[in-house]
Each structure stands twice: as structure tokens, then as C-alpha cells.
PDB file of N, CA and C in Angstrom:
ATOM      1  N   MET A   1     132.654  28.707  98.198  1.00 45.00           N
ATOM      2  CA  MET A   1     133.180  30.071  97.983  1.00 45.00           C
ATOM      3  C   MET A   1     133.094  30.207  96.432  1.00 45.00           C
ATOM      4  N   SER A   2     132.585  31.381  96.011  1.00 47.00           N
ATOM      5  CA  SER A   2     132.483  31.566  94.551  1.00 47.00           C
ATOM      6  C   SER A   2     133.754  32.109  93.913  1.00 47.00           C
ATOM      7  N   PRO A   3     133.976  31.767  92.695  1.00 51.00           N
ATOM      8  CA  PRO A   3     135.264  32.105  92.116  1.00 51.00           C
ATOM      9  C   PRO A   3     135.674  33.508  92.123  1.00 51.00           C
ATOM     10  N   ARG A   4     134.732  34.551  92.253  1.00 54.00           N
ATOM     11  CA  ARG A   4     135.159  35.815  92.153  1.00 54.00           C
ATOM     12  C   ARG A   4     135.779  36.276  93.510  1.00 54.00           C
ATOM     13  N   PHE A   5     135.548  35.484  94.588  1.00 53.00           N
ATOM     14  CA  PHE A   5     136.227  35.870  95.827  1.00 53.00           C
ATOM     15  C   PHE A   5     137.577  35.058  96.031  1.00 53.00           C
ATOM     16  N   LEU A   6     137.912  34.165  95.193  1.00 58.00           N
ATOM     17  CA  LEU A   6     139.179  33.439  95.288  1.00 58.00           C
ATOM     18  C   LEU A   6     140.416  34.356  95.051  1.00 58.00           C
ATOM     19  N   PRO A   7     141.434  34.289  95.817  1.00 64.00           N
ATOM     20  CA  PRO A   7     142.613  35.098  95.546  1.00 64.00           C
ATOM     21  C   PRO A   7     143.334  34.711  94.291  1.00 64.00           C
ATOM     22  N   ARG A   8     143.903  35.685  93.589  1.00 75.00           N
ATOM     23  CA  ARG A   8     144.668  35.473  92.428  1.00 75.00           C
ATOM     24  C   ARG A   8     146.163  35.564  92.901  1.00 75.00           C
ATOM     25  N   LEU A   9     146.765  34.401  93.126  1.00 78.00           N
ATOM     26  CA  LEU A   9     148.027  34.411  93.657  1.00 78.00           C
ATOM     27  C   LEU A   9     149.172  34.386  92.644  1.00 78.00           C
ATOM     28  N   ARG A  10     150.298  34.959  93.025  1.00 79.00           N
ATOM     29  CA  ARG A  10     151.495  34.929  92.253  1.00 79.00           C
ATOM     30  C   ARG A  10     152.724  34.974  93.152  1.00 79.00           C
ATOM     31  N   PHE A  11     153.892  34.457  92.726  1.00 81.00           N
ATOM     32  CA  PHE A  11     155.126  34.594  93.397  1.00 81.00           C
ATOM     33  C   PHE A  11     155.834  35.885  93.124  1.00 81.00           C
ATOM     34  N   ARG A  12     156.411  36.369  94.286  1.00 80.00           N
ATOM     35  CA  ARG A  12     157.196  37.672  94.181  1.00 80.00           C
ATOM     36  C   ARG A  12     158.459  37.476  95.132  1.00 80.00           C
ATOM     37  N   ILE A  13     159.444  38.265  94.790  1.00 81.00           N
ATOM     38  CA  ILE A  13     160.568  38.268  95.746  1.00 81.00           C
ATOM     39  C   ILE A  13     160.562  39.541  96.560  1.00 81.00           C
ATOM     40  N   LYS A  14     160.625  39.266  97.925  1.00 78.00           N
ATOM     41  CA  LYS A  14     160.676  40.504  98.734  1.00 78.00           C
ATOM     42  C   LYS A  14     162.165  40.734  99.111  1.00 78.00           C
ATOM     43  N   THR A  15     162.548  42.040  99.094  1.00 79.00           N
ATOM     44  CA  THR A  15     163.947  42.307  99.275  1.00 79.00           C
ATOM     45  C   THR A  15     164.295  42.981 100.612  1.00 79.00           C
ATOM     46  N   TRP A  16     163.289  43.404 101.388  1.00 77.00           N
ATOM     47  CA  TRP A  16     163.574  44.012 102.706  1.00 77.00           C
ATOM     48  C   TRP A  16     162.812  43.486 103.764  1.00 77.00           C
ATOM     49  N   PRO A  17     163.125  43.199 104.874  1.00 80.00           N
ATOM     50  CA  PRO A  17     164.478  43.329 105.463  1.00 80.00           C
ATOM     51  C   PRO A  17     165.464  42.248 105.118  1.00 80.00           C
ATOM     52  N   ARG A  18     164.827  41.145 104.694  1.00 79.00           N
ATOM     53  CA  ARG A  18     165.645  39.984 104.208  1.00 79.00           C
ATOM     54  C   ARG A  18     165.018  39.428 102.959  1.00 79.00           C
ATOM     55  N   ARG A  19     165.735  38.976 102.042  1.00 82.00           N
ATOM     56  CA  ARG A  19     165.238  38.434 100.760  1.00 82.00           C
ATOM     57  C   ARG A  19     164.508  37.210 101.084  1.00 82.00           C
ATOM     58  N   ALA A  20     163.273  37.065 100.445  1.00 84.00           N
ATOM     59  CA  ALA A  20     162.425  35.845 100.698  1.00 84.00           C
ATOM     60  C   ALA A  20     161.567  35.742  99.517  1.00 84.00           C
ATOM     61  N   LEU A  21     161.056  34.508  99.188  1.00 86.00           N
ATOM     62  CA  LEU A  21     160.126  34.188  98.132  1.00 86.00           C
ATOM     63  C   LEU A  21     158.717  34.280  98.898  1.00 86.00           C
ATOM     64  N   ILE A  22     157.737  35.036  98.377  1.00 84.00           N
ATOM     65  CA  ILE A  22     156.474  35.174  98.977  1.00 84.00           C
ATOM     66  C   ILE A  22     155.381  34.795  98.018  1.00 84.00           C
ATOM     67  N   LEU A  23     154.217  34.608  98.443  1.00 84.00           N
ATOM     68  CA  LEU A  23     153.047  34.266  97.682  1.00 84.00           C
ATOM     69  C   LEU A  23     152.022  35.475  97.948  1.00 84.00           C
ATOM     70  N   THR A  24     151.646  36.192  96.960  1.00 81.00           N
ATOM     71  CA  THR A  24     150.807  37.422  97.257  1.00 81.00           C
ATOM     72  C   THR A  24     149.614  37.442  96.300  1.00 81.00           C
ATOM     73  N   ASP A  25     148.512  38.166  96.818  1.00 80.00           N
ATOM     74  CA  ASP A  25     147.383  38.301  95.907  1.00 80.00           C
ATOM     75  C   ASP A  25     147.604  39.382  95.035  1.00 80.00           C
ATOM     76  N   THR A  26     146.908  39.311  93.911  1.00 82.00           N
ATOM     77  CA  THR A  26     146.913  40.427  92.834  1.00 82.00           C
ATOM     78  C   THR A  26     145.507  40.879  92.529  1.00 82.00           C
ATOM     79  N   PRO A  27     145.468  42.195  92.017  1.00 84.00           N
ATOM     80  CA  PRO A  27     144.179  42.710  91.724  1.00 84.00           C
ATOM     81  C   PRO A  27     143.470  41.885  90.668  1.00 84.00           C
ATOM     82  N   ARG A  28     142.167  42.057  90.634  1.00 84.00           N
ATOM     83  CA  ARG A  28     141.394  41.295  89.642  1.00 84.00           C
ATOM     84  C   ARG A  28     141.522  42.145  88.228  1.00 84.00           C
ATOM     85  N   PRO A  29     142.072  41.444  87.187  1.00 85.00           N
ATOM     86  CA  PRO A  29     142.300  42.120  85.922  1.00 85.00           C
ATOM     87  C   PRO A  29     141.119  42.774  85.294  1.00 85.00           C
ATOM     88  N   ASN A  30     139.943  42.368  85.524  1.00 87.00           N
ATOM     89  CA  ASN A  30     138.856  42.856  84.859  1.00 87.00           C
ATOM     90  C   ASN A  30     137.893  43.670  85.770  1.00 87.00           C
ATOM     91  N   CYS A  31     138.354  44.234  86.844  1.00 88.00           N
ATOM     92  CA  CYS A  31     137.629  44.899  87.874  1.00 88.00           C
ATOM     93  C   CYS A  31     137.154  46.284  87.192  1.00 88.00           C
ATOM     94  N   PRO A  32     135.823  46.547  87.261  1.00 90.00           N
ATOM     95  CA  PRO A  32     135.321  47.695  86.700  1.00 90.00           C
ATOM     96  C   PRO A  32     135.678  48.925  87.422  1.00 90.00           C
ATOM     97  N   LYS A  33     136.000  48.930  88.757  1.00 89.00           N
ATOM     98  CA  LYS A  33     136.309  50.075  89.538  1.00 89.00           C
ATOM     99  C   LYS A  33     137.740  50.565  89.288  1.00 89.00           C
ATOM    100  N   CYS A  34     138.786  49.659  89.326  1.00 88.00           N
ATOM    101  CA  CYS A  34     140.121  50.004  89.227  1.00 88.00           C
ATOM    102  C   CYS A  34     140.740  49.513  87.965  1.00 88.00           C
ATOM    103  N   GLU A  35     140.073  48.957  87.003  1.00 87.00           N
ATOM    104  CA  GLU A  35     140.565  48.440  85.794  1.00 87.00           C
ATOM    105  C   GLU A  35     141.864  47.613  85.824  1.00 87.00           C
ATOM    106  N   GLY A  36     142.012  46.823  87.028  1.00 85.00           N
ATOM    107  CA  GLY A  36     143.125  45.979  87.263  1.00 85.00           C
ATOM    108  C   GLY A  36     144.299  46.525  87.817  1.00 85.00           C
ATOM    109  N   ASP A  37     144.277  47.907  88.210  1.00 86.00           N
ATOM    110  CA  ASP A  37     145.440  48.545  88.839  1.00 86.00           C
ATOM    111  C   ASP A  37     145.509  48.251  90.311  1.00 86.00           C
ATOM    112  N   GLY A  38     144.433  47.851  90.954  1.00 85.00           N
ATOM    113  CA  GLY A  38     144.394  47.546  92.367  1.00 85.00           C
ATOM    114  C   GLY A  38     144.128  48.684  93.248  1.00 85.00           C
ATOM    115  N   GLY A  39     143.817  49.845  92.719  1.00 87.00           N
ATOM    116  CA  GLY A  39     143.450  51.053  93.478  1.00 87.00           C
ATOM    117  C   GLY A  39     143.081  52.132  92.579  1.00 87.00           C
ATOM    118  N   ILE A  40     142.583  53.222  93.186  1.00 88.00           N
ATOM    119  CA  ILE A  40     142.076  54.344  92.478  1.00 88.00           C
ATOM    120  C   ILE A  40     142.899  55.595  92.994  1.00 88.00           C
ATOM    121  N   GLY A  41     143.560  56.342  91.961  1.00 89.00           N
ATOM    122  CA  GLY A  41     144.348  57.461  92.453  1.00 89.00           C
ATOM    123  C   GLY A  41     143.485  58.783  92.415  1.00 89.00           C
ATOM    124  N   TYR A  42     143.643  59.589  93.428  1.00 88.00           N
ATOM    125  CA  TYR A  42     142.954  60.960  93.459  1.00 88.00           C
ATOM    126  C   TYR A  42     144.005  61.982  93.570  1.00 88.00           C
ATOM    127  N   ASP A  43     144.021  62.853  92.593  1.00 90.00           N
ATOM    128  CA  ASP A  43     144.980  63.980  92.475  1.00 90.00           C
ATOM    129  C   ASP A  43     144.478  65.097  93.508  1.00 90.00           C
ATOM    130  N   TYR A  44     145.282  65.716  94.166  1.00 89.00           N
ATOM    131  CA  TYR A  44     144.778  66.810  95.110  1.00 89.00           C
ATOM    132  C   TYR A  44     145.778  68.066  94.921  1.00 89.00           C
ATOM    133  N   GLY A  45     145.269  69.200  95.181  1.00 89.00           N
ATOM    134  CA  GLY A  45     146.078  70.364  95.078  1.00 89.00           C
ATOM    135  C   GLY A  45     146.258  71.024  96.386  1.00 89.00           C
ATOM    136  N   ASP A  46     147.222  72.075  96.338  1.00 86.00           N
ATOM    137  CA  ASP A  46     147.573  72.874  97.594  1.00 86.00           C
ATOM    138  C   ASP A  46     146.446  73.831  97.800  1.00 86.00           C
ATOM    139  N   PRO A  47     145.860  73.840  99.025  1.00 84.00           N
ATOM    140  CA  PRO A  47     144.749  74.772  99.256  1.00 84.00           C
ATOM    141  C   PRO A  47     145.045  76.173  98.996  1.00 84.00           C
ATOM    142  N   GLU A  48     146.234  76.676  99.255  1.00 87.00           N
ATOM    143  CA  GLU A  48     146.581  78.024  99.062  1.00 87.00           C
ATOM    144  C   GLU A  48     146.784  78.504  97.638  1.00 87.00           C
ATOM    145  N   THR A  49     147.623  77.794  96.838  1.00 87.00           N
ATOM    146  CA  THR A  49     147.989  78.075  95.492  1.00 87.00           C
ATOM    147  C   THR A  49     147.095  77.335  94.455  1.00 87.00           C
ATOM    148  N   GLY A  50     146.602  76.232  94.840  1.00 83.00           N
ATOM    149  CA  GLY A  50     145.808  75.592  93.863  1.00 83.00           C
ATOM    150  C   GLY A  50     146.568  74.650  92.905  1.00 83.00           C
ATOM    151  N   GLU A  51     147.966  74.614  93.193  1.00 89.00           N
ATOM    152  CA  GLU A  51     148.899  73.816  92.284  1.00 89.00           C
ATOM    153  C   GLU A  51     148.781  72.381  92.694  1.00 89.00           C
ATOM    154  N   TYR A  52     149.214  71.380  91.865  1.00 89.00           N
ATOM    155  CA  TYR A  52     149.103  69.974  92.028  1.00 89.00           C
ATOM    156  C   TYR A  52     150.100  69.767  93.263  1.00 89.00           C
ATOM    157  N   ALA A  53     149.584  69.018  94.187  1.00 89.00           N
ATOM    158  CA  ALA A  53     150.408  68.641  95.466  1.00 89.00           C
ATOM    159  C   ALA A  53     150.727  67.184  95.599  1.00 89.00           C
ATOM    160  N   GLY A  54     150.069  66.317  94.804  1.00 90.00           N
ATOM    161  CA  GLY A  54     150.268  64.894  94.991  1.00 90.00           C
ATOM    162  C   GLY A  54     148.997  64.160  94.649  1.00 90.00           C
ATOM    163  N   THR A  55     149.249  62.811  95.003  1.00 90.00           N
ATOM    164  CA  THR A  55     148.036  61.873  94.518  1.00 90.00           C
ATOM    165  C   THR A  55     147.858  60.928  95.679  1.00 90.00           C
ATOM    166  N   ASP A  56     146.563  60.897  96.209  1.00 90.00           N
ATOM    167  CA  ASP A  56     146.282  59.850  97.225  1.00 90.00           C
ATOM    168  C   ASP A  56     145.864  58.616  96.516  1.00 90.00           C
ATOM    169  N   TRP A  57     146.181  57.414  97.127  1.00 87.00           N
ATOM    170  CA  TRP A  57     145.724  56.162  96.481  1.00 87.00           C
ATOM    171  C   TRP A  57     144.916  55.397  97.406  1.00 87.00           C
ATOM    172  N   GLU A  58     143.795  54.948  96.904  1.00 89.00           N
ATOM    173  CA  GLU A  58     142.781  54.228  97.698  1.00 89.00           C
ATOM    174  C   GLU A  58     142.772  52.894  97.144  1.00 89.00           C
ATOM    175  N   PRO A  59     143.050  51.844  97.889  1.00 87.00           N
ATOM    176  CA  PRO A  59     142.998  50.418  97.421  1.00 87.00           C
ATOM    177  C   PRO A  59     141.558  50.048  97.118  1.00 87.00           C
ATOM    178  N   CYS A  60     141.514  49.224  96.034  1.00 87.00           N
ATOM    179  CA  CYS A  60     140.142  48.701  95.549  1.00 87.00           C
ATOM    180  C   CYS A  60     139.792  47.473  96.372  1.00 87.00           C
ATOM    181  N   THR A  61     138.472  47.144  96.358  1.00 85.00           N
ATOM    182  CA  THR A  61     137.972  46.062  97.119  1.00 85.00           C
ATOM    183  C   THR A  61     138.127  44.768  96.385  1.00 85.00           C
ATOM    184  N   CYS A  62     138.700  44.740  95.260  1.00 83.00           N
ATOM    185  CA  CYS A  62     138.815  43.480  94.393  1.00 83.00           C
ATOM    186  C   CYS A  62     140.151  42.723  94.894  1.00 83.00           C
ATOM    187  N   TRP A  63     140.909  43.145  95.804  1.00 80.00           N
ATOM    188  CA  TRP A  63     141.972  42.517  96.246  1.00 80.00           C
ATOM    189  C   TRP A  63     142.438  43.013  97.662  1.00 80.00           C
ATOM    190  N   HIS A  64     143.195  42.182  98.378  1.00 76.00           N
ATOM    191  CA  HIS A  64     143.699  42.638  99.698  1.00 76.00           C
ATOM    192  C   HIS A  64     145.239  42.877  99.613  1.00 76.00           C
ATOM    193  N   GLU A  65     145.517  44.085  99.735  1.00 71.00           N
ATOM    194  CA  GLU A  65     146.973  44.598  99.602  1.00 71.00           C
ATOM    195  C   GLU A  65     147.877  43.827 100.458  1.00 71.00           C
ATOM    196  N   ASN A  66     147.454  43.501 101.759  1.00 73.00           N
ATOM    197  CA  ASN A  66     148.373  42.956 102.666  1.00 73.00           C
ATOM    198  C   ASN A  66     148.304  41.377 102.801  1.00 73.00           C
ATOM    199  N   ARG A  67     147.637  40.756 101.891  1.00 74.00           N
ATOM    200  CA  ARG A  67     147.559  39.291 101.915  1.00 74.00           C
ATOM    201  C   ARG A  67     148.772  38.686 101.247  1.00 74.00           C
ATOM    202  N   ARG A  68     149.714  38.295 102.137  1.00 71.00           N
ATOM    203  CA  ARG A  68     150.991  37.776 101.644  1.00 71.00           C
ATOM    204  C   ARG A  68     151.415  36.646 102.519  1.00 71.00           C
ATOM    205  N   TRP A  69     152.094  35.627 101.986  1.00 73.00           N
ATOM    206  CA  TRP A  69     152.530  34.518 102.732  1.00 73.00           C
ATOM    207  C   TRP A  69     154.007  34.349 102.476  1.00 73.00           C
ATOM    208  N   ALA A  70     154.903  34.411 103.330  1.00 74.00           N
ATOM    209  CA  ALA A  70     156.306  34.117 103.219  1.00 74.00           C
ATOM    210  C   ALA A  70     156.535  32.601 103.008  1.00 74.00           C
ATOM    211  N   LEU A  71     157.192  32.204 101.969  1.00 77.00           N
ATOM    212  CA  LEU A  71     157.274  30.806 101.722  1.00 77.00           C
ATOM    213  C   LEU A  71     158.843  30.327 102.044  1.00 77.00           C
ATOM    214  N   LEU A  72     159.725  31.111 101.626  1.00 74.00           N
ATOM    215  CA  LEU A  72     161.038  30.613 101.672  1.00 74.00           C
ATOM    216  C   LEU A  72     162.158  31.733 101.749  1.00 74.00           C
ATOM    217  N   PRO A  73     163.005  31.749 102.890  1.00 77.00           N
ATOM    218  CA  PRO A  73     163.972  32.790 102.883  1.00 77.00           C
ATOM    219  C   PRO A  73     165.010  32.398 101.845  1.00 77.00           C
ATOM    220  N   LEU A  74     165.508  33.426 101.054  1.00 73.00           N
ATOM    221  CA  LEU A  74     166.500  33.272 100.090  1.00 73.00           C
ATOM    222  C   LEU A  74     167.943  33.656 100.669  1.00 73.00           C
ATOM    223  N   PRO A  75     168.948  33.045 100.153  1.00 73.00           N
ATOM    224  CA  PRO A  75     170.326  33.420 100.516  1.00 73.00           C
ATOM    225  C   PRO A  75     170.718  34.738 100.107  1.00 73.00           C
ATOM    226  N   ARG A  76     171.577  35.362 100.831  1.00 71.00           N
ATOM    227  CA  ARG A  76     172.093  36.588 100.414  1.00 71.00           C
ATOM    228  C   ARG A  76     173.010  36.475  99.199  1.00 71.00           C
ATOM    229  N   ARG A  77     172.902  37.515  98.349  1.00 68.00           N
ATOM    230  CA  ARG A  77     173.912  37.513  97.256  1.00 68.00           C
ATOM    231  C   ARG A  77     175.215  38.178  97.534  1.00 68.00           C
ATOM    232  N   PRO A  78     176.316  37.547  97.124  1.00 66.00           N
ATOM    233  CA  PRO A  78     177.599  38.307  97.435  1.00 66.00           C
ATOM    234  C   PRO A  78     177.636  39.559  96.471  1.00 66.00           C
ATOM    235  N   TRP A  79     178.058  40.632  97.146  1.00 66.00           N
ATOM    236  CA  TRP A  79     178.170  41.869  96.390  1.00 66.00           C
ATOM    237  C   TRP A  79     179.523  42.205  96.044  1.00 66.00           C
ATOM    238  N   ARG A  80     180.280  41.177  95.537  1.00 66.00           N
ATOM    239  CA  ARG A  80     181.679  41.353  95.201  1.00 66.00           C
ATOM    240  C   ARG A  80     181.738  41.712  93.679  1.00 66.00           C
ATOM    241  N   THR A  81     182.823  42.295  93.281  1.00 61.00           N
ATOM    242  CA  THR A  81     183.036  42.622  91.820  1.00 61.00           C
ATOM    243  C   THR A  81     183.595  41.319  91.317  1.00 61.00           C
ATOM    244  N   PRO A  82     183.012  40.939  90.173  1.00 63.00           N
ATOM    245  CA  PRO A  82     183.444  39.647  89.599  1.00 63.00           C
ATOM    246  C   PRO A  82     184.976  39.799  89.047  1.00 63.00           C
ATOM    247  N   PRO A  83     185.633  38.616  89.109  1.00 68.00           N
ATOM    248  CA  PRO A  83     187.003  38.667  88.704  1.00 68.00           C
ATOM    249  C   PRO A  83     187.162  39.086  87.217  1.00 68.00           C
ATOM    250  N   GLY A  84     188.204  39.822  86.944  1.00 70.00           N
ATOM    251  CA  GLY A  84     188.409  40.164  85.625  1.00 70.00           C
ATOM    252  C   GLY A  84     187.839  41.556  85.238  1.00 70.00           C
ATOM    253  N   TYR A  85     187.188  42.259  86.191  1.00 67.00           N
ATOM    254  CA  TYR A  85     186.673  43.563  85.930  1.00 67.00           C
ATOM    255  C   TYR A  85     187.590  44.617  86.704  1.00 67.00           C
ATOM    256  N   SER A  86     187.591  45.737  86.215  1.00 69.00           N
ATOM    257  CA  SER A  86     188.462  46.831  86.813  1.00 69.00           C
ATOM    258  C   SER A  86     187.651  47.689  87.687  1.00 69.00           C
ATOM    259  N   ASN A  87     188.251  48.238  88.697  1.00 70.00           N
ATOM    260  CA  ASN A  87     187.730  49.110  89.682  1.00 70.00           C
ATOM    261  C   ASN A  87     187.778  50.571  89.237  1.00 70.00           C
ATOM    262  N   GLU A  88     188.574  50.836  88.107  1.00 75.00           N
ATOM    263  CA  GLU A  88     188.926  52.104  87.517  1.00 75.00           C
ATOM    264  C   GLU A  88     187.663  52.636  86.851  1.00 75.00           C
ATOM    265  N   PRO A  89     187.413  54.065  87.017  1.00 75.00           N
ATOM    266  CA  PRO A  89     186.343  54.635  86.233  1.00 75.00           C
ATOM    267  C   PRO A  89     186.804  54.720  84.679  1.00 75.00           C
ATOM    268  N   PRO A  90     185.764  54.797  83.799  1.00 70.00           N
ATOM    269  CA  PRO A  90     186.114  54.660  82.489  1.00 70.00           C
ATOM    270  C   PRO A  90     186.549  56.013  81.829  1.00 70.00           C
ATOM    271  N   PHE A  91     186.703  57.072  82.587  1.00 54.00           N
ATOM    272  CA  PHE A  91     187.119  58.365  82.114  1.00 54.00           C
ATOM    273  C   PHE A  91     188.467  58.744  82.484  1.00 54.00           C
TER     274      PHE A  91
END
């Protein structure tokens, strides 16, 4: 396998539906098509008014957006107010 087809992996934390540490692919930083963004954005307008209506995003071929491997589920964080802090608003 040539080096240009090897995945560029990095660690990320997934938060939904449950926190987990995952290993994911990243876009090629020197890609001439997407310039390292991972995709190309296309602006489009409303056909009736011609005003800006949004942006479509097409993934680049330099990476696989859905290539992810879950490594380790992470424990939930307690969402309690730390002791010594007030619940009163500051105003």
C-alpha cells in the first residue's frame, strides 16, 4: 500500500449518544482539491429570489468521513455544582 492511501489517524472524543474515545481519519493536509478542509463547499441561491440560501458540502476523496473506530467508553461526568459556589444569579 502506498503512503498516500494510508489513513491519517487522530484521537477524538465522541459525546453523543455516550462519551467515548475514538480513532478517526483526517483529511490530507496538502490535498490540492480541498486544501486540507476535507471537502468542498458550494454556495447556492433561492431559485425565486436569487438570494443566498445555504451551502452544500461535498466530501473530498482524500479521506473517508465515516472511518472511525471506537476504542474506549468514557465514564460520565457528574453535572453537579462544585462546593463553595452559589446558585444565586450575579445581578
